[in-house]
PDB file of C-alpha atoms in Angstrom:
ATOM      1  CA  LEU A   1       1.626 133.647 117.218  1.00  0.00           C
ATOM      2  CA  ALA A   2       4.332 132.460 119.615  1.00  0.00           C
ATOM      3  CA  ALA A   3       3.265 135.003 122.255  1.00  0.00           C
ATOM      4  CA  ALA A   4      -0.384 133.943 121.900  1.00  0.00           C
ATOM      5  CA  LEU A   5       0.547 130.281 122.280  1.00  0.00           C
ATOM      6  CA  ALA A   6       2.573 131.075 125.397  1.00  0.00           C
ATOM      7  CA  LEU A   7      -0.325 133.044 126.914  1.00  0.00           C
ATOM      8  CA  VAL A   8      -3.067 130.487 126.316  1.00  0.00           C
ATOM      9  CA  SER A   9      -1.019 127.338 126.940  1.00  0.00           C
ATOM     10  CA  GLY A  10      -1.396 127.400 130.711  1.00  0.00           C
ATOM     11  CA  VAL A  11       2.156 126.150 131.313  1.00  0.00           C
ATOM     12  CA  ARG A  12       4.634 127.728 133.666  1.00  0.00           C
ATOM     13  CA  ARG A  13       7.590 127.942 131.298  1.00  0.00           C
ATOM     14  CA  THR A  14       7.627 128.367 127.536  1.00  0.00           C
ATOM     15  CA  VAL A  15      10.714 128.298 125.351  1.00  0.00           C
ATOM     16  CA  VAL A  16      10.500 129.960 121.948  1.00  0.00           C
ATOM     17  CA  VAL A  17      13.273 128.844 119.606  1.00  0.00           C
ATOM     18  CA  VAL A  18      13.925 130.980 116.522  1.00  0.00           C
ATOM     19  CA  PRO A  19      16.823 131.474 114.116  1.00  0.00           C
ATOM     20  CA  ALA A  20      19.283 134.096 115.350  1.00  0.00           C
ATOM     21  CA  ARG A  21      18.308 136.498 112.572  1.00  0.00           C
ATOM     22  CA  LEU A  22      14.740 136.675 113.965  1.00  0.00           C
ATOM     23  CA  VAL A  23      15.505 137.371 117.654  1.00  0.00           C
ATOM     24  CA  ALA A  24      15.576 141.163 117.263  1.00  0.00           C
ATOM     25  CA  GLU A  25      12.386 141.131 115.207  1.00  0.00           C
ATOM     26  CA  MET A  26      10.620 138.939 117.772  1.00  0.00           C
ATOM     27  CA  THR A  27      11.605 141.157 120.717  1.00  0.00           C
ATOM     28  CA  THR A  28      10.434 144.251 118.825  1.00  0.00           C
ATOM     29  CA  GLU A  29       7.086 142.619 118.108  1.00  0.00           C
ATOM     30  CA  TRP A  30       6.640 141.542 121.727  1.00  0.00           C
ATOM     31  CA  ALA A  31       7.530 145.029 122.961  1.00  0.00           C
ATOM     32  CA  SER A  32       4.638 146.401 120.913  1.00  0.00           C
ATOM     33  CA  LEU A  33       2.138 144.037 122.597  1.00  0.00           C
ATOM     34  CA  PRO A  34       0.398 144.916 125.880  1.00  0.00           C
ATOM     35  CA  LEU A  35       2.415 142.395 127.896  1.00  0.00           C
ATOM     36  CA  PRO A  36       4.130 142.795 131.268  1.00  0.00           C
ATOM     37  CA  PRO A  37       7.763 143.921 130.947  1.00  0.00           C
ATOM     38  CA  ASN A  38       9.069 140.676 132.440  1.00  0.00           C
ATOM     39  CA  PHE A  39       7.026 138.446 130.123  1.00  0.00           C
ATOM     40  CA  CYS A  40       9.935 137.403 127.918  1.00  0.00           C
ATOM     41  CA  ARG A  41      13.687 137.184 128.277  1.00  0.00           C
ATOM     42  CA  VAL A  42      16.257 136.651 125.534  1.00  0.00           C
ATOM     43  CA  VAL A  43      18.733 133.925 126.485  1.00  0.00           C
ATOM     44  CA  ARG A  44      22.199 134.088 124.970  1.00  0.00           C
ATOM     45  CA  ARG A  45      24.236 132.447 127.744  1.00  0.00           C
ATOM     46  CA  PRO A  46      23.522 130.402 130.885  1.00  0.00           C
ATOM     47  CA  SER A  47      23.598 133.501 133.105  1.00  0.00           C
ATOM     48  CA  ASP A  48      20.572 134.830 131.167  1.00  0.00           C
ATOM     49  CA  LEU A  49      18.367 131.962 132.372  1.00  0.00           C
ATOM     50  CA  ASP A  50      15.743 133.388 134.697  1.00  0.00           C
ATOM     51  CA  TRP A  51      13.243 130.810 135.908  1.00  0.00           C
ATOM     52  CA  SER A  52      10.771 133.455 137.077  1.00  0.00           C
ATOM     53  CA  VAL A  53      10.165 134.667 133.498  1.00  0.00           C
ATOM     54  CA  PRO A  54       7.331 132.776 131.758  1.00  0.00           C
ATOM     55  CA  VAL A  55       8.837 132.907 128.236  1.00  0.00           C
ATOM     56  CA  LEU A  56      12.446 132.347 127.272  1.00  0.00           C
ATOM     57  CA  LEU A  57      13.457 133.353 123.735  1.00  0.00           C
ATOM     58  CA  ILE A  58      16.482 131.449 122.465  1.00  0.00           C
ATOM     59  CA  ALA A  59      18.206 131.448 119.094  1.00  0.00           C
ATOM     60  CA  GLN A  60      18.698 127.987 117.615  1.00  0.00           C
ATOM     61  CA  GLU A  61      22.419 128.621 117.386  1.00  0.00           C
ATOM     62  CA  HIS A  62      22.670 129.527 121.084  1.00  0.00           C
ATOM     63  CA  LEU A  63      20.662 126.503 122.139  1.00  0.00           C
ATOM     64  CA  ARG A  64      23.234 124.118 120.696  1.00  0.00           C
ATOM     65  CA  ALA A  65      26.381 126.063 121.645  1.00  0.00           C
ATOM     66  CA  PRO A  66      28.517 124.868 124.587  1.00  0.00           C
ATOM     67  CA  VAL A  67      27.924 126.785 127.832  1.00  0.00           C
ATOM     68  CA  ALA A  68      31.690 127.144 128.403  1.00  0.00           C
ATOM     69  CA  ARG A  69      34.832 126.780 126.340  1.00  0.00           C
ATOM     70  CA  GLY A  70      35.640 123.106 125.995  1.00  0.00           C
ATOM     71  CA  ALA A  71      32.427 122.005 127.720  1.00  0.00           C
ATOM     72  CA  ARG A  72      30.045 119.483 126.218  1.00  0.00           C
ATOM     73  CA  ARG A  73      26.960 120.825 128.021  1.00  0.00           C
ATOM     74  CA  THR A  74      24.735 123.207 126.088  1.00  0.00           C
ATOM     75  CA  LEU A  75      21.801 125.460 126.942  1.00  0.00           C
ATOM     76  CA  ALA A  76      19.578 122.613 125.782  1.00  0.00           C
ATOM     77  CA  HIS A  77      21.083 120.418 128.515  1.00  0.00           C
ATOM     78  CA  LEU A  78      20.325 123.078 131.132  1.00  0.00           C
ATOM     79  CA  LEU A  79      16.702 123.394 129.984  1.00  0.00           C
ATOM     80  CA  ARG A  80      16.039 119.671 129.626  1.00  0.00           C
ATOM     81  CA  GLY A  81      12.836 118.656 131.377  1.00  0.00           C
ATOM     82  CA  ARG A  82      12.089 122.193 132.620  1.00  0.00           C
ATOM     83  CA  VAL A  83      10.030 123.272 129.624  1.00  0.00           C
ATOM     84  CA  GLY A  84       6.252 123.009 129.529  1.00  0.00           C
ATOM     85  CA  LEU A  85       5.834 124.308 125.984  1.00  0.00           C
ATOM     86  CA  ALA A  86       8.340 124.624 123.167  1.00  0.00           C
ATOM     87  CA  VAL A  87       7.459 126.802 120.175  1.00  0.00           C
ATOM     88  CA  VAL A  88       9.927 126.268 117.334  1.00  0.00           C
ATOM     89  CA  ASP A  89       9.840 128.786 114.506  1.00  0.00           C
ATOM     90  CA  GLU A  90      11.264 127.788 111.107  1.00  0.00           C
ATOM     91  CA  ALA A  91      10.730 124.144 112.027  1.00  0.00           C
ATOM     92  CA  ASP A  92      11.526 123.025 108.495  1.00  0.00           C
ATOM     93  CA  TYR A  93      15.203 123.258 109.545  1.00  0.00           C
ATOM     94  CA  LEU A  94      14.591 120.220 111.761  1.00  0.00           C
ATOM     95  CA  ALA A  95      14.127 117.792 108.876  1.00  0.00           C
ATOM     96  CA  ASN A  96      17.685 116.476 109.318  1.00  0.00           C
ATOM     97  CA  VAL A  97      17.506 114.338 112.461  1.00  0.00           C
ATOM     98  CA  THR A  98      21.291 114.006 112.760  1.00  0.00           C
ATOM     99  CA  SER A  99      22.105 117.728 112.828  1.00  0.00           C
ATOM    100  CA  ASP A 100      23.308 119.374 116.051  1.00  0.00           C
ATOM    101  CA  GLN A 101      20.460 121.860 115.808  1.00  0.00           C
ATOM    102  CA  THR A 102      17.786 119.161 115.720  1.00  0.00           C
ATOM    103  CA  ARG A 103      19.452 117.224 118.515  1.00  0.00           C
ATOM    104  CA  ALA A 104      19.581 120.324 120.709  1.00  0.00           C
ATOM    105  CA  ILE A 105      15.902 121.082 120.170  1.00  0.00           C
ATOM    106  CA  ARG A 106      14.910 117.456 120.821  1.00  0.00           C
ATOM    107  CA  ARG A 107      16.987 117.565 124.000  1.00  0.00           C
ATOM    108  CA  LEU A 108      14.567 120.102 125.512  1.00  0.00           C
ATOM    109  CA  ARG A 109      12.033 117.316 126.190  1.00  0.00           C
ATOM    110  CA  ALA A 110       9.122 119.742 126.330  1.00  0.00           C
ATOM    111  CA  ARG A 111       5.716 118.455 127.373  1.00  0.00           C
ATOM    112  CA  ARG A 112       4.014 120.217 124.450  1.00  0.00           C
ATOM    113  CA  TRP A 113       5.365 121.253 121.061  1.00  0.00           C
ATOM    114  CA  TYR A 114       4.300 123.736 118.386  1.00  0.00           C
ATOM    115  CA  LEU A 115       6.334 123.586 115.204  1.00  0.00           C
ATOM    116  CA  LEU A 116       5.831 126.675 113.033  1.00  0.00           C
ATOM    117  CA  THR A 117       6.994 127.094 109.463  1.00  0.00           C
ATOM    118  CA  ALA A 118       5.929 129.027 106.416  1.00  0.00           C
ATOM    119  CA  THR A 119       8.007 126.897 104.070  1.00  0.00           C
ATOM    120  CA  PRO A 120       6.128 124.103 102.328  1.00  0.00           C
ATOM    121  CA  GLN A 121       7.649 120.670 102.772  1.00  0.00           C
ATOM    122  CA  ALA A 122       9.278 118.847  99.875  1.00  0.00           C
ATOM    123  CA  ASN A 123       7.372 116.206  97.978  1.00  0.00           C
ATOM    124  CA  TYR A 124       8.644 113.233  99.946  1.00  0.00           C
ATOM    125  CA  PRO A 125       6.926 111.976 103.112  1.00  0.00           C
ATOM    126  CA  ARG A 126      10.337 111.272 104.642  1.00  0.00           C
ATOM    127  CA  ASP A 127      10.904 115.049 104.865  1.00  0.00           C
ATOM    128  CA  VAL A 128       7.997 115.572 107.252  1.00  0.00           C
ATOM    129  CA  VAL A 129       8.525 112.443 109.391  1.00  0.00           C
ATOM    130  CA  PRO A 130      11.134 114.055 111.710  1.00  0.00           C
ATOM    131  CA  LEU A 131       8.716 116.902 112.467  1.00  0.00           C
ATOM    132  CA  VAL A 132       5.873 114.520 113.209  1.00  0.00           C
ATOM    133  CA  THR A 133       8.002 112.348 115.500  1.00  0.00           C
ATOM    134  CA  LEU A 134       9.245 115.419 117.358  1.00  0.00           C
ATOM    135  CA  ALA A 135       5.713 116.627 118.058  1.00  0.00           C
ATOM    136  CA  GLY A 136       3.982 113.263 118.357  1.00  0.00           C
ATOM    137  CA  GLY A 137       6.446 110.716 119.665  1.00  0.00           C
ATOM    138  CA  ASP A 138       9.960 109.453 119.243  1.00  0.00           C
ATOM    139  CA  GLY A 139       9.599 105.714 119.721  1.00  0.00           C
ATOM    140  CA  THR A 140      10.330 105.626 123.457  1.00  0.00           C
ATOM    141  CA  ALA A 141       8.385 103.591 125.976  1.00  0.00           C
ATOM    142  CA  ALA A 142       6.381 106.706 126.869  1.00  0.00           C
ATOM    143  CA  SER A 143       5.425 107.353 123.249  1.00  0.00           C
ATOM    144  CA  PRO A 144       5.859 104.198 121.176  1.00  0.00           C
ATOM    145  CA  GLU A 145       5.058 105.739 117.803  1.00  0.00           C
ATOM    146  CA  GLY A 146       8.384 106.665 116.314  1.00  0.00           C
ATOM    147  CA  GLN A 147      10.610 106.718 113.307  1.00  0.00           C
ATOM    148  CA  ARG A 148      12.282 103.370 113.898  1.00  0.00           C
TER     149      ARG A 148
END
């Protein structure tokens, strides 16, 4: 589904964010599709960033990790504002708005978002609000509908 969204989105750069345990599975699936060999690149460190590749596949854990020992900048900082479409798999992990993982994904500032999950949300509306604000607006001047 992530590959299909990247193909039909019409944006120049797509970032697909998945848990680290799914990176190998995702690359195997994409290798079986009739896509050009340079369609996707797995990003584990800043030197892996290649702006000529249309899809960047990043593990959630790598997105929030510092780019250098002792540095505060992360891969999310380097990608901020350069992403046309962000596809986040296992989006139910983003329910905690104060976690480093959620902050790193929000830091991407993608123009479009697709949040994918196969896990049903809990019974409380407050559990789905962070996902809605991520995709629909975060209370800034540009998108006034937000959590606060």
